[in-house]
Amino acid sequence: MNLPFPTPALVVSCQARVDNPLHGEAFMAAMARAAEAGGAKAIRANGPENVRAIRAATRLPIIGINKIYDDHPVAITPSLEAARAVAEAGADMIAIDATSRPRAGEPVADLIRCIRADLRKPVLADVDTLETAMAALGHGADAIATTLAGYTDSRARSPGPDLDLLRQIIEHVRVPVVAEGR
């Protein structure tokens, strides 16, 4: 499955938590338009409402996530239901938490397979270690992101981007790698 954006590319995350003054669909759409004007080639957005608003505001490809906060540590698109919601809202690619942490939704392997087969969307696997990156690739992920490096118990948090993990992943994979995190 092809990525919905060229590589290399600048992907801008247009997200704001509920407690942030920029929270809301209008602000996310404006951020996406500003990112596009600044040269971004894709947008990463959280939740069906924001994906829908950004889709109406720009033609840039959207990497959709759907953060679900519950009693499980996995929040980034933990289930096929969460993935379907952002896909139906207009996401071109779905990012998921591909770590080995306990999850309420489908196992990582099943989730990747279903997103690709049922939703017909490429999958960006947000990982925390080289091992989870390799496992996600084995399950069919189309790209890898270092999003969760330092946010799980599997790897210490570095003060800045985890460039060591980024190097390790780039050395071992032949799919696009998104450098993300701090």
PDB file of C-alpha atoms in Angstrom:
ATOM      1  CA  MET A   1       0.000   0.000   0.000  1.00  0.00           C
ATOM      2  CA  ASN A   2       1.410   3.403  -0.933  1.00  0.00           C
ATOM      3  CA  LEU A   3       1.758   6.291   1.477  1.00  0.00           C
ATOM      4  CA  PRO A   4      -0.596   9.203   0.856  1.00  0.00           C
ATOM      5  CA  PHE A   5       2.288  11.703   0.884  1.00  0.00           C
ATOM      6  CA  PRO A   6       5.765  11.905  -0.684  1.00  0.00           C
ATOM      7  CA  THR A   7       8.904  11.128   1.283  1.00  0.00           C
ATOM      8  CA  PRO A   8      10.829  12.870   2.633  1.00  0.00           C
ATOM      9  CA  ALA A   9       8.119  15.220   3.849  1.00  0.00           C
ATOM     10  CA  LEU A  10       7.225  17.526   6.685  1.00  0.00           C
ATOM     11  CA  VAL A  11       4.158  16.198   8.514  1.00  0.00           C
ATOM     12  CA  VAL A  12       2.615  18.699  10.917  1.00  0.00           C
ATOM     13  CA  SER A  13       0.640  17.526  13.918  1.00  0.00           C
ATOM     14  CA  CYS A  14      -2.492  19.651  14.339  1.00  0.00           C
ATOM     15  CA  GLN A  15      -3.698  18.621  17.783  1.00  0.00           C
ATOM     16  CA  ALA A  16      -4.695  20.370  20.993  1.00  0.00           C
ATOM     17  CA  ARG A  17      -5.868  18.790  24.227  1.00  0.00           C
ATOM     18  CA  VAL A  18      -9.222  19.760  25.726  1.00  0.00           C
ATOM     19  CA  ASP A  19      -7.482  22.030  28.249  1.00  0.00           C
ATOM     20  CA  ASN A  20      -5.651  23.961  25.490  1.00  0.00           C
ATOM     21  CA  PRO A  21      -7.043  27.320  24.252  1.00  0.00           C
ATOM     22  CA  LEU A  22      -6.587  26.089  20.654  1.00  0.00           C
ATOM     23  CA  HIS A  23      -8.825  23.048  21.174  1.00  0.00           C
ATOM     24  CA  GLY A  24     -11.617  22.779  18.612  1.00  0.00           C
ATOM     25  CA  GLU A  25     -12.299  22.023  14.976  1.00  0.00           C
ATOM     26  CA  ALA A  26     -12.024  25.627  13.733  1.00  0.00           C
ATOM     27  CA  PHE A  27      -8.595  26.034  15.291  1.00  0.00           C
ATOM     28  CA  MET A  28      -7.364  22.690  13.969  1.00  0.00           C
ATOM     29  CA  ALA A  29      -8.540  23.564  10.452  1.00  0.00           C
ATOM     30  CA  ALA A  30      -6.762  26.932  10.684  1.00  0.00           C
ATOM     31  CA  MET A  31      -3.584  25.219  11.926  1.00  0.00           C
ATOM     32  CA  ALA A  32      -3.750  22.800   8.995  1.00  0.00           C
ATOM     33  CA  ARG A  33      -4.171  25.653   6.495  1.00  0.00           C
ATOM     34  CA  ALA A  34      -1.191  27.440   8.072  1.00  0.00           C
ATOM     35  CA  ALA A  35       0.878  24.235   7.919  1.00  0.00           C
ATOM     36  CA  GLU A  36      -0.008  23.800   4.254  1.00  0.00           C
ATOM     37  CA  ALA A  37       0.937  27.418   3.522  1.00  0.00           C
ATOM     38  CA  GLY A  38       4.239  26.780   5.287  1.00  0.00           C
ATOM     39  CA  GLY A  39       5.093  23.786   3.096  1.00  0.00           C
ATOM     40  CA  ALA A  40       3.793  20.792   5.033  1.00  0.00           C
ATOM     41  CA  LYS A  41       3.058  17.733   2.907  1.00  0.00           C
ATOM     42  CA  ALA A  42       0.686  16.016   5.351  1.00  0.00           C
ATOM     43  CA  ILE A  43      -1.215  16.593   8.602  1.00  0.00           C
ATOM     44  CA  ARG A  44      -1.565  14.369  11.673  1.00  0.00           C
ATOM     45  CA  ALA A  45      -4.885  14.973  13.412  1.00  0.00           C
ATOM     46  CA  ASN A  46      -6.754  13.518  16.366  1.00  0.00           C
ATOM     47  CA  GLY A  47     -10.408  12.562  16.370  1.00  0.00           C
ATOM     48  CA  PRO A  48     -13.092  12.334  13.712  1.00  0.00           C
ATOM     49  CA  GLU A  49     -14.366  15.884  14.291  1.00  0.00           C
ATOM     50  CA  ASN A  50     -10.926  17.411  13.731  1.00  0.00           C
ATOM     51  CA  VAL A  51     -10.164  15.149  10.774  1.00  0.00           C
ATOM     52  CA  ARG A  52     -13.470  16.156   9.175  1.00  0.00           C
ATOM     53  CA  ALA A  53     -12.777  19.878   9.727  1.00  0.00           C
ATOM     54  CA  ILE A  54      -9.232  19.602   8.379  1.00  0.00           C
ATOM     55  CA  ARG A  55     -10.426  17.598   5.369  1.00  0.00           C
ATOM     56  CA  ALA A  56     -12.822  20.453   4.546  1.00  0.00           C
ATOM     57  CA  ALA A  57     -10.016  23.023   4.910  1.00  0.00           C
ATOM     58  CA  THR A  58      -7.155  21.416   2.977  1.00  0.00           C
ATOM     59  CA  ARG A  59      -6.355  18.816   0.365  1.00  0.00           C
ATOM     60  CA  LEU A  60      -3.247  17.652   2.247  1.00  0.00           C
ATOM     61  CA  PRO A  61      -3.180  13.981   3.190  1.00  0.00           C
ATOM     62  CA  ILE A  62      -4.286  13.380   6.777  1.00  0.00           C
ATOM     63  CA  ILE A  63      -2.793  10.817   9.132  1.00  0.00           C
ATOM     64  CA  GLY A  64      -5.721  10.168  11.430  1.00  0.00           C
ATOM     65  CA  ILE A  65      -5.502   9.094  15.034  1.00  0.00           C
ATOM     66  CA  ASN A  66      -8.310   8.642  17.505  1.00  0.00           C
ATOM     67  CA  LYS A  67      -7.132   8.916  21.094  1.00  0.00           C
ATOM     68  CA  ILE A  68      -9.343   6.962  23.469  1.00  0.00           C
ATOM     69  CA  TYR A  69      -8.561   7.431  27.145  1.00  0.00           C
ATOM     70  CA  ASP A  70      -9.758   4.618  29.385  1.00  0.00           C
ATOM     71  CA  ASP A  71      -8.251   2.221  31.923  1.00  0.00           C
ATOM     72  CA  HIS A  72      -5.725   0.875  29.407  1.00  0.00           C
ATOM     73  CA  PRO A  73      -2.373   2.501  28.623  1.00  0.00           C
ATOM     74  CA  VAL A  74      -2.923   2.383  24.845  1.00  0.00           C
ATOM     75  CA  ALA A  75      -4.719   5.562  23.747  1.00  0.00           C
ATOM     76  CA  ILE A  76      -3.680   6.129  20.104  1.00  0.00           C
ATOM     77  CA  THR A  77      -6.287   4.419  17.912  1.00  0.00           C
ATOM     78  CA  PRO A  78      -6.616   1.339  20.127  1.00  0.00           C
ATOM     79  CA  SER A  79      -9.326  -0.433  18.116  1.00  0.00           C
ATOM     80  CA  LEU A  80     -10.780  -0.947  14.666  1.00  0.00           C
ATOM     81  CA  GLU A  81     -13.821   1.065  15.774  1.00  0.00           C
ATOM     82  CA  ALA A  82     -11.565   4.038  16.608  1.00  0.00           C
ATOM     83  CA  ALA A  83      -9.755   3.640  13.272  1.00  0.00           C
ATOM     84  CA  ARG A  84     -12.996   3.406  11.327  1.00  0.00           C
ATOM     85  CA  ALA A  85     -14.246   6.688  12.854  1.00  0.00           C
ATOM     86  CA  VAL A  86     -11.257   8.706  11.584  1.00  0.00           C
ATOM     87  CA  ALA A  87     -11.193   6.849   8.259  1.00  0.00           C
ATOM     88  CA  GLU A  88     -14.849   7.715   7.646  1.00  0.00           C
ATOM     89  CA  ALA A  89     -14.108  11.340   8.614  1.00  0.00           C
ATOM     90  CA  GLY A  90     -11.546  11.588   5.813  1.00  0.00           C
ATOM     91  CA  ALA A  91      -8.188  10.292   7.065  1.00  0.00           C
ATOM     92  CA  ASP A  92      -5.910   8.969   4.320  1.00  0.00           C
ATOM     93  CA  MET A  93      -3.711   6.923   6.679  1.00  0.00           C
ATOM     94  CA  ILE A  94      -4.306   5.582  10.186  1.00  0.00           C
ATOM     95  CA  ALA A  95      -1.719   5.777  12.957  1.00  0.00           C
ATOM     96  CA  ILE A  96      -1.943   3.293  15.814  1.00  0.00           C
ATOM     97  CA  ASP A  97      -0.106   2.560  19.042  1.00  0.00           C
ATOM     98  CA  ALA A  98       1.896  -0.503  18.025  1.00  0.00           C
ATOM     99  CA  THR A  99       3.614  -1.037  21.375  1.00  0.00           C
ATOM    100  CA  SER A 100       3.301  -4.276  23.305  1.00  0.00           C
ATOM    101  CA  ARG A 101       1.350  -2.650  26.149  1.00  0.00           C
ATOM    102  CA  PRO A 102      -2.044  -4.032  27.268  1.00  0.00           C
ATOM    103  CA  ARG A 103      -4.893  -2.769  25.103  1.00  0.00           C
ATOM    104  CA  ALA A 104      -8.672  -2.824  25.155  1.00  0.00           C
ATOM    105  CA  GLY A 105      -8.985  -3.260  21.398  1.00  0.00           C
ATOM    106  CA  GLU A 106      -7.723  -5.817  18.938  1.00  0.00           C
ATOM    107  CA  PRO A 107      -4.147  -7.143  19.160  1.00  0.00           C
ATOM    108  CA  VAL A 108      -1.709  -5.069  17.061  1.00  0.00           C
ATOM    109  CA  ALA A 109      -1.439  -7.741  14.360  1.00  0.00           C
ATOM    110  CA  ASP A 110      -5.221  -7.935  13.907  1.00  0.00           C
ATOM    111  CA  LEU A 111      -5.649  -4.160  14.015  1.00  0.00           C
ATOM    112  CA  ILE A 112      -3.044  -3.562  11.292  1.00  0.00           C
ATOM    113  CA  ARG A 113      -4.523  -6.313   9.129  1.00  0.00           C
ATOM    114  CA  CYS A 114      -8.091  -5.019   9.507  1.00  0.00           C
ATOM    115  CA  ILE A 115      -7.204  -1.380   8.840  1.00  0.00           C
ATOM    116  CA  ARG A 116      -5.403  -2.375   5.660  1.00  0.00           C
ATOM    117  CA  ALA A 117      -7.974  -4.949   4.474  1.00  0.00           C
ATOM    118  CA  ASP A 118     -11.307  -3.600   5.738  1.00  0.00           C
ATOM    119  CA  LEU A 119     -10.670   0.157   5.685  1.00  0.00           C
ATOM    120  CA  ARG A 120      -8.181   0.039   2.797  1.00  0.00           C
ATOM    121  CA  LYS A 121      -5.876   2.523   4.528  1.00  0.00           C
ATOM    122  CA  PRO A 122      -2.124   2.375   5.064  1.00  0.00           C
ATOM    123  CA  VAL A 123      -0.977   2.067   8.687  1.00  0.00           C
ATOM    124  CA  LEU A 124       1.589   4.194  10.507  1.00  0.00           C
ATOM    125  CA  ALA A 125       2.839   2.236  13.527  1.00  0.00           C
ATOM    126  CA  ASP A 126       3.715   4.448  16.498  1.00  0.00           C
ATOM    127  CA  VAL A 127       6.421   2.534  18.353  1.00  0.00           C
ATOM    128  CA  ASP A 128       8.597   2.773  21.444  1.00  0.00           C
ATOM    129  CA  THR A 129      11.432   0.355  20.618  1.00  0.00           C
ATOM    130  CA  LEU A 130      13.178  -1.298  17.695  1.00  0.00           C
ATOM    131  CA  GLU A 131      11.474  -4.563  18.675  1.00  0.00           C
ATOM    132  CA  THR A 132       7.984  -3.113  18.390  1.00  0.00           C
ATOM    133  CA  ALA A 133       8.945  -1.484  15.082  1.00  0.00           C
ATOM    134  CA  MET A 134      10.070  -4.830  13.679  1.00  0.00           C
ATOM    135  CA  ALA A 135       6.951  -6.577  14.994  1.00  0.00           C
ATOM    136  CA  ALA A 136       4.684  -3.945  13.415  1.00  0.00           C
ATOM    137  CA  LEU A 137       6.454  -4.386  10.095  1.00  0.00           C
ATOM    138  CA  GLY A 138       5.980  -8.127  10.374  1.00  0.00           C
ATOM    139  CA  HIS A 139       2.260  -7.494  10.807  1.00  0.00           C
ATOM    140  CA  GLY A 140       2.112  -5.325   7.667  1.00  0.00           C
ATOM    141  CA  ALA A 141       2.590  -1.722   8.857  1.00  0.00           C
ATOM    142  CA  ASP A 142       3.353   0.630   5.976  1.00  0.00           C
ATOM    143  CA  ALA A 143       5.507   3.090   7.942  1.00  0.00           C
ATOM    144  CA  ILE A 144       7.017   3.482  11.408  1.00  0.00           C
ATOM    145  CA  ALA A 145       7.021   6.499  13.751  1.00  0.00           C
ATOM    146  CA  THR A 146       9.086   7.006  16.906  1.00  0.00           C
ATOM    147  CA  THR A 147       6.086   8.708  18.544  1.00  0.00           C
ATOM    148  CA  LEU A 148       6.047   6.640  21.730  1.00  0.00           C
ATOM    149  CA  ALA A 149       9.793   6.505  22.471  1.00  0.00           C
ATOM    150  CA  GLY A 150      10.161   7.470  26.120  1.00  0.00           C
ATOM    151  CA  TYR A 151       6.434   7.329  26.837  1.00  0.00           C
ATOM    152  CA  THR A 152       6.361   3.683  27.898  1.00  0.00           C
ATOM    153  CA  ASP A 153       8.294   1.628  30.434  1.00  0.00           C
ATOM    154  CA  SER A 154      10.256   0.002  27.586  1.00  0.00           C
ATOM    155  CA  ARG A 155      12.622   2.903  26.975  1.00  0.00           C
ATOM    156  CA  ALA A 156      13.892   5.786  29.106  1.00  0.00           C
ATOM    157  CA  ARG A 157      12.736   9.245  28.097  1.00  0.00           C
ATOM    158  CA  SER A 158      15.459  11.385  26.568  1.00  0.00           C
ATOM    159  CA  PRO A 159      15.444  15.170  27.014  1.00  0.00           C
ATOM    160  CA  GLY A 160      14.987  15.632  23.269  1.00  0.00           C
ATOM    161  CA  PRO A 161      14.135  13.423  20.304  1.00  0.00           C
ATOM    162  CA  ASP A 162      15.297   9.815  20.692  1.00  0.00           C
ATOM    163  CA  LEU A 163      17.843   9.977  17.891  1.00  0.00           C
ATOM    164  CA  ASP A 164      19.422   6.652  18.906  1.00  0.00           C
ATOM    165  CA  LEU A 165      16.141   4.819  18.371  1.00  0.00           C
ATOM    166  CA  LEU A 166      15.580   6.699  15.130  1.00  0.00           C
ATOM    167  CA  ARG A 167      19.002   5.566  13.869  1.00  0.00           C
ATOM    168  CA  GLN A 168      18.336   1.954  14.908  1.00  0.00           C
ATOM    169  CA  ILE A 169      15.004   1.850  13.140  1.00  0.00           C
ATOM    170  CA  ILE A 170      16.347   3.459   9.950  1.00  0.00           C
ATOM    171  CA  GLU A 171      19.171   0.892   9.870  1.00  0.00           C
ATOM    172  CA  HIS A 172      16.736  -2.032  10.102  1.00  0.00           C
ATOM    173  CA  VAL A 173      13.696  -1.107   8.027  1.00  0.00           C
ATOM    174  CA  ARG A 174      12.965  -0.386   4.389  1.00  0.00           C
ATOM    175  CA  VAL A 175       9.734   1.562   4.885  1.00  0.00           C
ATOM    176  CA  PRO A 176       9.350   5.280   5.557  1.00  0.00           C
ATOM    177  CA  VAL A 177      10.211   6.356   9.106  1.00  0.00           C
ATOM    178  CA  VAL A 178       8.616   9.359  10.784  1.00  0.00           C
ATOM    179  CA  ALA A 179      10.852  11.077  13.319  1.00  0.00           C
ATOM    180  CA  GLU A 180       8.439  12.231  16.000  1.00  0.00           C
ATOM    181  CA  GLY A 181       8.550  12.953  19.685  1.00  0.00           C
ATOM    182  CA  ARG A 182       9.836  15.920  21.639  1.00  0.00           C
TER     183      ARG A 182
END
